[in-house]
PDB file of N, CA and C in Angstrom:
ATOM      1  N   UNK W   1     -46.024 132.054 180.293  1.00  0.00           N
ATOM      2  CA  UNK W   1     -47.340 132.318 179.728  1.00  0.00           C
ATOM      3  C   UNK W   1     -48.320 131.278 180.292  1.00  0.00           C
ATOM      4  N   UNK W   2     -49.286 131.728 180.762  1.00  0.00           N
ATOM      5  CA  UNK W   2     -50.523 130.550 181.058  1.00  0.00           C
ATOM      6  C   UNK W   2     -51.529 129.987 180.051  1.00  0.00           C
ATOM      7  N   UNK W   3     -52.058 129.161 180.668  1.00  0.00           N
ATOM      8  CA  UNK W   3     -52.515 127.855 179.538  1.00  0.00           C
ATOM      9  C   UNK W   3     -53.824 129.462 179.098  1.00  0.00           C
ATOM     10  N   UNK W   4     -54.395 130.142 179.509  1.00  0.00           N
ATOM     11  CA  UNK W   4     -55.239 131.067 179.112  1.00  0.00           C
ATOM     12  C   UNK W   4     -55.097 131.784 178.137  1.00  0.00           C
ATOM     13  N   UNK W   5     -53.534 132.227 178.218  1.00  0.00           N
ATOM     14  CA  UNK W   5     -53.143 133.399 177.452  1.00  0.00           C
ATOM     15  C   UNK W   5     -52.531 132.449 176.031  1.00  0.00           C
ATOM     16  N   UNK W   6     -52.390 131.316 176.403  1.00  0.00           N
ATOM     17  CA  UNK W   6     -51.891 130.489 175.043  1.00  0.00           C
ATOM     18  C   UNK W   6     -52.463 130.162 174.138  1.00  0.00           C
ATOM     19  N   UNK W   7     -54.069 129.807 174.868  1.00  0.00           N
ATOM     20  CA  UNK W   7     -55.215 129.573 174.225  1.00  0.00           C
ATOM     21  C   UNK W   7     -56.014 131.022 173.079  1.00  0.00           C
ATOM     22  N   UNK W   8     -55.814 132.123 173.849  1.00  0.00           N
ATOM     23  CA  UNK W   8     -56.107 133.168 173.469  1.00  0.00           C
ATOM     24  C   UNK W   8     -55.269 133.893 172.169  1.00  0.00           C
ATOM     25  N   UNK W   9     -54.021 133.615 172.793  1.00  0.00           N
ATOM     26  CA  UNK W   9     -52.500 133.693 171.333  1.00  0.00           C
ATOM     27  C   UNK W   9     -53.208 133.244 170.057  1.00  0.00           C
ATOM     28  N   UNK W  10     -53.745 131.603 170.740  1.00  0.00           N
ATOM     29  CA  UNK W  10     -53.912 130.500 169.215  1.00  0.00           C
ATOM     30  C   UNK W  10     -55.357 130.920 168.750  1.00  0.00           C
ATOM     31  N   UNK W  11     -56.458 131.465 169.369  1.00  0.00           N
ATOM     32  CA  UNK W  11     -57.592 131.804 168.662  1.00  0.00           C
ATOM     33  C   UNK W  11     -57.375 133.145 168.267  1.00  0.00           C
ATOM     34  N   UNK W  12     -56.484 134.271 168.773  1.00  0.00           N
ATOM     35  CA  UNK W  12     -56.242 135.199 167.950  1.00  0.00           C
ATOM     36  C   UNK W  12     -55.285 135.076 166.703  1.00  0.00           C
ATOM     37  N   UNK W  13     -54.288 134.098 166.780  1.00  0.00           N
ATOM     38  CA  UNK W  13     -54.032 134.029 165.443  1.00  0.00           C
ATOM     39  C   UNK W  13     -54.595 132.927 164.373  1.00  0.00           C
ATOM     40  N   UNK W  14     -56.086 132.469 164.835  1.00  0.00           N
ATOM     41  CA  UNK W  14     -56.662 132.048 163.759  1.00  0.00           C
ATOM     42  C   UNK W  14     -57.497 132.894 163.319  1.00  0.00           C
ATOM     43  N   UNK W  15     -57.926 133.866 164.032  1.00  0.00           N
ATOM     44  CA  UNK W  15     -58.836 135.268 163.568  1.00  0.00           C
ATOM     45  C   UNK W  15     -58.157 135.645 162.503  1.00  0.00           C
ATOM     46  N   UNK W  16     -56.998 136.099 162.919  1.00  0.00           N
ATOM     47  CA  UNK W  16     -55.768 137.068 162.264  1.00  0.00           C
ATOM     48  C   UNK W  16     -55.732 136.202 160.545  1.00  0.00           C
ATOM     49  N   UNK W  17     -55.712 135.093 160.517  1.00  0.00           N
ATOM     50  CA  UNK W  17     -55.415 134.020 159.556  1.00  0.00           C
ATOM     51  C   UNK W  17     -56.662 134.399 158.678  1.00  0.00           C
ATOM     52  N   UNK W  18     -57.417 134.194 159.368  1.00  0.00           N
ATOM     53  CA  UNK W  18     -59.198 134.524 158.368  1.00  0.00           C
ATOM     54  C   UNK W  18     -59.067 135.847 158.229  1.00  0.00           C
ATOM     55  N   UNK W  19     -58.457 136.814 158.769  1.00  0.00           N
ATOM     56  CA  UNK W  19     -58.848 138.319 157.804  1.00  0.00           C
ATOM     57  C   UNK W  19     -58.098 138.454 156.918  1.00  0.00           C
ATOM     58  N   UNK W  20     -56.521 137.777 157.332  1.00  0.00           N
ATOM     59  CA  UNK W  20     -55.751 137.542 155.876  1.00  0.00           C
ATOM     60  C   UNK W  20     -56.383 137.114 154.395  1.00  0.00           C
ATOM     61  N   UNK W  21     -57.047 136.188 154.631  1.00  0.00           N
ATOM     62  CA  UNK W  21     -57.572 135.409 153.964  1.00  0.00           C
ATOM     63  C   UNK W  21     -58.547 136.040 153.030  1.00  0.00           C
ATOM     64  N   UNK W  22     -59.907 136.519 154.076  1.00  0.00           N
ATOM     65  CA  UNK W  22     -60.804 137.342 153.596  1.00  0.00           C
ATOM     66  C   UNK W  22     -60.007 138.640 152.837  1.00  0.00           C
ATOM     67  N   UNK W  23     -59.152 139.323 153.546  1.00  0.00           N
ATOM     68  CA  UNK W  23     -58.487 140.543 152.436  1.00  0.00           C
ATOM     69  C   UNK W  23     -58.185 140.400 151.169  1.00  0.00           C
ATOM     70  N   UNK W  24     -57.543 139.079 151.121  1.00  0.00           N
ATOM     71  CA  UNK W  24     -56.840 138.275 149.705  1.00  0.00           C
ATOM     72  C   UNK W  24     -58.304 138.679 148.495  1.00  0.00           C
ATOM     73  N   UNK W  25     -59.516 138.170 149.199  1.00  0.00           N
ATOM     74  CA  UNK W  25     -60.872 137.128 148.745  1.00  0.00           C
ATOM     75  C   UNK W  25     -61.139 138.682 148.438  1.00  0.00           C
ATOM     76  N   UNK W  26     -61.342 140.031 149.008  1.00  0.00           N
ATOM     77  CA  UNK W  26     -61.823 141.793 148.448  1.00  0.00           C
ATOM     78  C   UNK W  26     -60.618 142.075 147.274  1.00  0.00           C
ATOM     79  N   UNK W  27     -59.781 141.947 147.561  1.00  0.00           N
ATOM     80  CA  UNK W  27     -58.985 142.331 146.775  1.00  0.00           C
ATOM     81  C   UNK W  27     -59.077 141.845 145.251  1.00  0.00           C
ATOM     82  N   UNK W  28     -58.929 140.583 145.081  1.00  0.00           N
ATOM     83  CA  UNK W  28     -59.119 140.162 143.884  1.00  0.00           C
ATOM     84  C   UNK W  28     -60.797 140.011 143.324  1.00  0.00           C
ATOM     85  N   UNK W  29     -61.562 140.129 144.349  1.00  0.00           N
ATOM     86  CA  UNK W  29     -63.083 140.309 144.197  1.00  0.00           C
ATOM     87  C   UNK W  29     -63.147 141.815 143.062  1.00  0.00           C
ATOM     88  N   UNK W  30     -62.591 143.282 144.408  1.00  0.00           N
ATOM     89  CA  UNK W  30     -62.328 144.340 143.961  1.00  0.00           C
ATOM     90  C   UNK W  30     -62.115 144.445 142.323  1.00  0.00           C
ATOM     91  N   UNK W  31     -60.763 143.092 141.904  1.00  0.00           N
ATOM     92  CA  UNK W  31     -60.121 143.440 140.534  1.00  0.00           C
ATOM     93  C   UNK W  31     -60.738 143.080 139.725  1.00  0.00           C
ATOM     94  N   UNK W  32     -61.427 141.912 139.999  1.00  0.00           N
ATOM     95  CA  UNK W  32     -62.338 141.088 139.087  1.00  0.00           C
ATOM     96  C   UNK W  32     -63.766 142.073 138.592  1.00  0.00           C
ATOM     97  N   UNK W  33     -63.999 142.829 140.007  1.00  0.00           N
ATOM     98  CA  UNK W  33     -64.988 143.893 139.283  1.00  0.00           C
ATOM     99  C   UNK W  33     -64.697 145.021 138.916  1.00  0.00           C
ATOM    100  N   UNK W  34     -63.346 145.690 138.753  1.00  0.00           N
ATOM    101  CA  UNK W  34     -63.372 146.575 138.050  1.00  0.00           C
ATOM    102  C   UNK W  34     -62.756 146.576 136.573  1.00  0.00           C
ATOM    103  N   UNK W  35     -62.225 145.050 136.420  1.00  0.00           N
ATOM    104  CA  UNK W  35     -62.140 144.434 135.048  1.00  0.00           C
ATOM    105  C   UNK W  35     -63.637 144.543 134.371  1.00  0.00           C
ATOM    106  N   UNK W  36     -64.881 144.520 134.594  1.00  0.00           N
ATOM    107  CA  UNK W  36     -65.716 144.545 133.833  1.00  0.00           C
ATOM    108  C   UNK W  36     -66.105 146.146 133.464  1.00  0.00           C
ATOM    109  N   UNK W  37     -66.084 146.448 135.022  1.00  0.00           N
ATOM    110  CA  UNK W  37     -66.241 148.043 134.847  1.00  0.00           C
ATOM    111  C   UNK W  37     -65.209 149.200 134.166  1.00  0.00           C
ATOM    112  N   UNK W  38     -64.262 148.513 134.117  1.00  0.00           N
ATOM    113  CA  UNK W  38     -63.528 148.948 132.649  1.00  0.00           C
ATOM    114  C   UNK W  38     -64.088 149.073 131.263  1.00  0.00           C
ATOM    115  N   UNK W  39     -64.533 147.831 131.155  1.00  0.00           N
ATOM    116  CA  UNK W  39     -65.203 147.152 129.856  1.00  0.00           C
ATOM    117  C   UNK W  39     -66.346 147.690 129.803  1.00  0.00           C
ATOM    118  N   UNK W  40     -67.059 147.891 130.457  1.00  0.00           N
ATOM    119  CA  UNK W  40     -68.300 149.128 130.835  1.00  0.00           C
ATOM    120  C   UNK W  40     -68.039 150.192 130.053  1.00  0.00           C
ATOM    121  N   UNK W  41     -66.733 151.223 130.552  1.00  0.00           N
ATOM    122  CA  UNK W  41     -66.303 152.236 130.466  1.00  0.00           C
ATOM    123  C   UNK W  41     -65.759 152.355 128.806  1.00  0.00           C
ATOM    124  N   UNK W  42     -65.288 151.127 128.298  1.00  0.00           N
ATOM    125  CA  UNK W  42     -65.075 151.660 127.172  1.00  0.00           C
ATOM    126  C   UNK W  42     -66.215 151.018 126.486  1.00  0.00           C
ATOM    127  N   UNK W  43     -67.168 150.722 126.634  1.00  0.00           N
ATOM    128  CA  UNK W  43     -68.207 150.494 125.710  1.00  0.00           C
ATOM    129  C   UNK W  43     -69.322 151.739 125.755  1.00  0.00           C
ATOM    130  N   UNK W  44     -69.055 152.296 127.264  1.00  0.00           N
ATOM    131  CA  UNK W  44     -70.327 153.626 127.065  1.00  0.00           C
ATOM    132  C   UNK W  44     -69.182 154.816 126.197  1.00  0.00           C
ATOM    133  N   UNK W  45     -67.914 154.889 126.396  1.00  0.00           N
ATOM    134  CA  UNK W  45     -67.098 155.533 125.391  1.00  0.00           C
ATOM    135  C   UNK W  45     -67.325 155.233 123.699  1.00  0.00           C
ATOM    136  N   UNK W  46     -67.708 153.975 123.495  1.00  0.00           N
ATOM    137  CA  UNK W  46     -68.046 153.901 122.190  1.00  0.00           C
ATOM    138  C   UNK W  46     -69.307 154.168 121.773  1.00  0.00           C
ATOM    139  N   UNK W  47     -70.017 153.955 122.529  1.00  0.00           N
ATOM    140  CA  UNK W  47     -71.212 154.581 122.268  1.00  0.00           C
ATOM    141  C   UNK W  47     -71.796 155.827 122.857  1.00  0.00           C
ATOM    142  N   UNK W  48     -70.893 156.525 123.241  1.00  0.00           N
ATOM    143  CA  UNK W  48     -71.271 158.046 123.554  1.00  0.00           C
ATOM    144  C   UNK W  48     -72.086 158.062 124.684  1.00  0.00           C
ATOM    145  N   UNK W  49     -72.109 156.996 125.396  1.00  0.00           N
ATOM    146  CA  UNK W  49     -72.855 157.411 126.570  1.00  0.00           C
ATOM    147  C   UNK W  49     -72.606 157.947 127.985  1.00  0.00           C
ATOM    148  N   UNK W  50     -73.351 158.441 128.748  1.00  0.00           N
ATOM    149  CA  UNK W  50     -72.649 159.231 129.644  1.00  0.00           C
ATOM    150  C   UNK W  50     -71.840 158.338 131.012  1.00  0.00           C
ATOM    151  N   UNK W  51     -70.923 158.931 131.267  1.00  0.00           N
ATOM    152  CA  UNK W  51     -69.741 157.773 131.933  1.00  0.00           C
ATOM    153  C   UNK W  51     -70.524 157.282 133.651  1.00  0.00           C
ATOM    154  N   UNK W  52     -71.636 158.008 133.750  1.00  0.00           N
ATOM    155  CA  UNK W  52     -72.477 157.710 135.034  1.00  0.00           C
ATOM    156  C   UNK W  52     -73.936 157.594 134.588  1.00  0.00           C
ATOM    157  N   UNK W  53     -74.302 156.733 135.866  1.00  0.00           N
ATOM    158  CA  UNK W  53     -75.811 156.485 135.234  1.00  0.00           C
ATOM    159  C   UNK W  53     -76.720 156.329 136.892  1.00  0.00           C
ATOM    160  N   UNK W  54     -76.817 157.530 137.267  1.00  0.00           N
ATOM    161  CA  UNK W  54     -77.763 157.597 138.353  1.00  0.00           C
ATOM    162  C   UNK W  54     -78.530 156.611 138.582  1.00  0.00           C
ATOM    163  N   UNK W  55     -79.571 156.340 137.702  1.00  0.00           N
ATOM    164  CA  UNK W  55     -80.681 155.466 138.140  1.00  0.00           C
ATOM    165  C   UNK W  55     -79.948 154.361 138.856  1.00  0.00           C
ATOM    166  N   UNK W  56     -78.717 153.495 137.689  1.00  0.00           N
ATOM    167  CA  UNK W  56     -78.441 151.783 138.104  1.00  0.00           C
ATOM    168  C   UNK W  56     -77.498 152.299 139.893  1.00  0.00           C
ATOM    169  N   UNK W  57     -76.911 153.220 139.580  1.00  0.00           N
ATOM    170  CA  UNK W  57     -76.045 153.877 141.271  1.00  0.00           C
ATOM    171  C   UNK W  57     -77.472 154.049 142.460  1.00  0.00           C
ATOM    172  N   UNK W  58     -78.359 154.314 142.196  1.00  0.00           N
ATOM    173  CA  UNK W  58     -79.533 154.386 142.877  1.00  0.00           C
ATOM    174  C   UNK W  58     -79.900 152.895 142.919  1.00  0.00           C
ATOM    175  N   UNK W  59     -80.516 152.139 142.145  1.00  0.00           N
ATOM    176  CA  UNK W  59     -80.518 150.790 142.495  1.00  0.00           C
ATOM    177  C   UNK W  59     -79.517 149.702 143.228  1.00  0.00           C
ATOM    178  N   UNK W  60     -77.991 149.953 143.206  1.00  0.00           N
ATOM    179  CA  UNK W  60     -77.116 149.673 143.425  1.00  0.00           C
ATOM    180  C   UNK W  60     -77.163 149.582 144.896  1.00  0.00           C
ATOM    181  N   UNK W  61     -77.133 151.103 145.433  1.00  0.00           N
ATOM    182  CA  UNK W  61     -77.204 151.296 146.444  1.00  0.00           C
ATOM    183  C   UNK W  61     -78.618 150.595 147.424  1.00  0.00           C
ATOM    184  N   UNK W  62     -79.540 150.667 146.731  1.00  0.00           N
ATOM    185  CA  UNK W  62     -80.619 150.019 147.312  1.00  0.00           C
ATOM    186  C   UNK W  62     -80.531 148.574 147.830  1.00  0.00           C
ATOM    187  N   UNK W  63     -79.821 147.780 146.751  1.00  0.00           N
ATOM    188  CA  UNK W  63     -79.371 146.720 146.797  1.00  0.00           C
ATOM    189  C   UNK W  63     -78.567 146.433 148.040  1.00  0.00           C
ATOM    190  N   UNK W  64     -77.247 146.976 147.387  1.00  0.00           N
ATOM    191  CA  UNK W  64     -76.287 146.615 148.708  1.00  0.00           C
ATOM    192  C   UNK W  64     -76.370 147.297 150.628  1.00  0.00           C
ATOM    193  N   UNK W  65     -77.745 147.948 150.499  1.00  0.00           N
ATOM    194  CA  UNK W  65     -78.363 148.470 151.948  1.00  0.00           C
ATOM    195  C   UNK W  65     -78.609 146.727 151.995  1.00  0.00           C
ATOM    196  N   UNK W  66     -79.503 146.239 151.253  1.00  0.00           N
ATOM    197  CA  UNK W  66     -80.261 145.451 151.646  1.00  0.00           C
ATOM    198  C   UNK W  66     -79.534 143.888 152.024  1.00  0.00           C
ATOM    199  N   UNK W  67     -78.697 144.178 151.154  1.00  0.00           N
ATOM    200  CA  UNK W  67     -77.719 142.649 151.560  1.00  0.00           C
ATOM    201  C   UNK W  67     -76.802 143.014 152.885  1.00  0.00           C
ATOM    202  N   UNK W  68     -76.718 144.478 153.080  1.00  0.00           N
ATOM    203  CA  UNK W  68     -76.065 144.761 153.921  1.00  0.00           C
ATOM    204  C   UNK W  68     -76.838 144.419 155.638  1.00  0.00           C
ATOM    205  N   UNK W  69     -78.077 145.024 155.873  1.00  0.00           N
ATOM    206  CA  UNK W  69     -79.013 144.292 156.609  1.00  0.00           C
ATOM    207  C   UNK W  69     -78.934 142.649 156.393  1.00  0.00           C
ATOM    208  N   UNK W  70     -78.843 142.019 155.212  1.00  0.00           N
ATOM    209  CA  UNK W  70     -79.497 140.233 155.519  1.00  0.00           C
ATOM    210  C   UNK W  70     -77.785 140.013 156.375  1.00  0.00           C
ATOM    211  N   UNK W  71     -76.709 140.750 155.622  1.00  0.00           N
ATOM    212  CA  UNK W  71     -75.387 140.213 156.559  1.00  0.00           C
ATOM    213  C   UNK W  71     -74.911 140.730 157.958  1.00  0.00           C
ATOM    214  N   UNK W  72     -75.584 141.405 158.275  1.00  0.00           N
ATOM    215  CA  UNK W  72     -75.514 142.085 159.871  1.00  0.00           C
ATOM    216  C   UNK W  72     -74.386 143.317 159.562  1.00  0.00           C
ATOM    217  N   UNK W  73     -74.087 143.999 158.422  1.00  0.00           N
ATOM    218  CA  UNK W  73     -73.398 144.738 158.319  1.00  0.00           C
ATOM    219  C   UNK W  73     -73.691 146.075 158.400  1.00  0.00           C
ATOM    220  N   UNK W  74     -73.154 146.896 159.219  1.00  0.00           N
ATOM    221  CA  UNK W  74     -73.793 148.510 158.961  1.00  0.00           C
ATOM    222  C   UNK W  74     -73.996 148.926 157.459  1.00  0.00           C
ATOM    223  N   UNK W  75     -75.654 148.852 157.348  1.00  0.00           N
ATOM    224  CA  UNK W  75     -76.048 149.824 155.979  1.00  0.00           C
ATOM    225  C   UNK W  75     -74.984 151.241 155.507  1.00  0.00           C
ATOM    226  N   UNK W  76     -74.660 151.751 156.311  1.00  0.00           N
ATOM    227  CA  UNK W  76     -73.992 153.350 156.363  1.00  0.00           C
ATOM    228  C   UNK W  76     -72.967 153.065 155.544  1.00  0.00           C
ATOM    229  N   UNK W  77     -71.673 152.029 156.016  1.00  0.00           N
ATOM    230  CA  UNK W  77     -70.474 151.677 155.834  1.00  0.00           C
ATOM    231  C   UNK W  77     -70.772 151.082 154.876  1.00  0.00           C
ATOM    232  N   UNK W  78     -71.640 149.766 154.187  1.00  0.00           N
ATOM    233  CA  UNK W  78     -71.517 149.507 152.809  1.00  0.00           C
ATOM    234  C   UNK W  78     -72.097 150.566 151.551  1.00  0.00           C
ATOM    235  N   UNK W  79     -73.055 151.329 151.989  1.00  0.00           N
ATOM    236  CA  UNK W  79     -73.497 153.005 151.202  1.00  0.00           C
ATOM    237  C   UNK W  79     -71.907 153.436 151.256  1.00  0.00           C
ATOM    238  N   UNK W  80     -71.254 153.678 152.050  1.00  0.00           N
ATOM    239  CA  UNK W  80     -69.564 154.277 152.015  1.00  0.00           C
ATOM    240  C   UNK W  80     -69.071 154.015 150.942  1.00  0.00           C
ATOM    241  N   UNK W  81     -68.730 152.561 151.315  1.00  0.00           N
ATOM    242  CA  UNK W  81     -67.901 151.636 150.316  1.00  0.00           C
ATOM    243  C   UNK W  81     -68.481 151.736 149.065  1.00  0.00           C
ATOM    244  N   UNK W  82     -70.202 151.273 148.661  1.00  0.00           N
ATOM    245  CA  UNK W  82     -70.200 151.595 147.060  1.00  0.00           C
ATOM    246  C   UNK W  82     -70.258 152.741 146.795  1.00  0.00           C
ATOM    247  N   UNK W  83     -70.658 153.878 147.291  1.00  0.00           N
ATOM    248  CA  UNK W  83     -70.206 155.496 146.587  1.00  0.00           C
ATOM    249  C   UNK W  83     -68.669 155.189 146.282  1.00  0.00           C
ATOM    250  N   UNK W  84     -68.080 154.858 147.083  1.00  0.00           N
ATOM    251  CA  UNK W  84     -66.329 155.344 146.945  1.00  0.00           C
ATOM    252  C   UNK W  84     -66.220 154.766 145.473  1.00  0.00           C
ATOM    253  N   UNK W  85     -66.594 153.364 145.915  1.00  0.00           N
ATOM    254  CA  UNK W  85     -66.443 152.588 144.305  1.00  0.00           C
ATOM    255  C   UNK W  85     -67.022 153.230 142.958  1.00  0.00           C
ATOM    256  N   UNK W  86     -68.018 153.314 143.316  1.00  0.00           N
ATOM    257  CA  UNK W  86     -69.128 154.046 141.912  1.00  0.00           C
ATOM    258  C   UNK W  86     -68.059 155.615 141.638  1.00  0.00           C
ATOM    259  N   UNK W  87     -67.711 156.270 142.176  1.00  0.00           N
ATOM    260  CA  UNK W  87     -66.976 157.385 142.171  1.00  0.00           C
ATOM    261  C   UNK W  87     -65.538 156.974 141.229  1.00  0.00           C
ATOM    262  N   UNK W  88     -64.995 156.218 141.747  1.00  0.00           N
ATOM    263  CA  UNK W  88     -63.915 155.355 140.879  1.00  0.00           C
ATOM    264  C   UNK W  88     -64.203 154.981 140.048  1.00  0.00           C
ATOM    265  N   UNK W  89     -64.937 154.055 139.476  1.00  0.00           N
ATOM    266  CA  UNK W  89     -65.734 153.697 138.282  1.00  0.00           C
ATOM    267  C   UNK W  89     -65.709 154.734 137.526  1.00  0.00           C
ATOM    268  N   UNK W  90     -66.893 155.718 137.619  1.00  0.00           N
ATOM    269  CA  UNK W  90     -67.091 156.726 137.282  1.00  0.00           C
ATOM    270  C   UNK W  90     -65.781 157.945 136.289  1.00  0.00           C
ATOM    271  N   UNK W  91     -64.850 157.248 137.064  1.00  0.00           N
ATOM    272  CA  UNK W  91     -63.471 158.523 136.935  1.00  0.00           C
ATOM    273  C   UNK W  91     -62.923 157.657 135.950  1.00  0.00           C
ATOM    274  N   UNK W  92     -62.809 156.474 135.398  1.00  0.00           N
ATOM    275  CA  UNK W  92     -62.349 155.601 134.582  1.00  0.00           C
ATOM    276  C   UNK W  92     -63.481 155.476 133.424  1.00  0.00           C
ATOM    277  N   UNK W  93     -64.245 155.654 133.845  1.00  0.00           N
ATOM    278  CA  UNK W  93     -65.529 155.953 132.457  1.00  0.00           C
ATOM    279  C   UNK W  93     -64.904 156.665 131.979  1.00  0.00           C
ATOM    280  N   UNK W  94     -64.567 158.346 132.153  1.00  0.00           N
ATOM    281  CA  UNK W  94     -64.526 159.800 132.249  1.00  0.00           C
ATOM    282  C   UNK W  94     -63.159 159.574 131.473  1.00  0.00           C
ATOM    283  N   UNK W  95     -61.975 158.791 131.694  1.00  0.00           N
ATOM    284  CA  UNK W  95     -60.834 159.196 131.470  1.00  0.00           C
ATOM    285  C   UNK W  95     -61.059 158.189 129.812  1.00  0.00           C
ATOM    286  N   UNK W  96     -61.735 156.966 130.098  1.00  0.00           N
ATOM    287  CA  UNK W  96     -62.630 156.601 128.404  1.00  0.00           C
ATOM    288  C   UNK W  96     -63.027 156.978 127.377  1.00  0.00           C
ATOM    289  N   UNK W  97     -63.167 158.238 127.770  1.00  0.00           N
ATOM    290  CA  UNK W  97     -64.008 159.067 127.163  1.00  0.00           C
ATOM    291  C   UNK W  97     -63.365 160.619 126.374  1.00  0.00           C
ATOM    292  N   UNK W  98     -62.266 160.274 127.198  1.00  0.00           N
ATOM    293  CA  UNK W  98     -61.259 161.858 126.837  1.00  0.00           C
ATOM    294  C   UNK W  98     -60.060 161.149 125.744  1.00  0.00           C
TER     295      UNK W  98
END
């Protein structure tokens, strides 16, 4: 192996190390927020409210366009990601509620 390809080995497996890392950091991010959004879900269940709420999913989304631009991240792909989420949410309201 040359001193190039050794060098390249060791900065790809410090990449590799930081997405580990970062995955760990979504994942428990992920749990930590859908622990509240649970708690969401059974509080609009106690109070009869409806298990979705357009407007704050409309603001939401506005939001995370916009942090998505300040972080150089495709707007499209974080709109992806919170529909998917809000959709999930949503289905755990719903099952609150039955």
């Amino acid at each position: 192996m040359t001193d190039a390809v050794a060098r390249a080995a060791e900065v790809l497996k410090g990449h590799r190390e930081s997405i580990d890392r970062l995955d760990a950091i979504l994942v428990y991010t992920l749990g930590e927020r859908f622990k509240h959004t649970q708690a969401v879900g059974r509080l609009k269940a106690e109070h009869a409210l409806p298990p979705s709420d357009p407007a704050r999913e409309e603001q939401q989304i506005a939001r995370l366009t916009d942090l998505a631009n300040r972080a150089d991240l495709d707007p499209e792909f974080a709109k992806k990601f919170l529909n998917f989420i809000i959709q999930e949410v949503i289905q755990h309201h719903k099952q609150h509620q039955s």
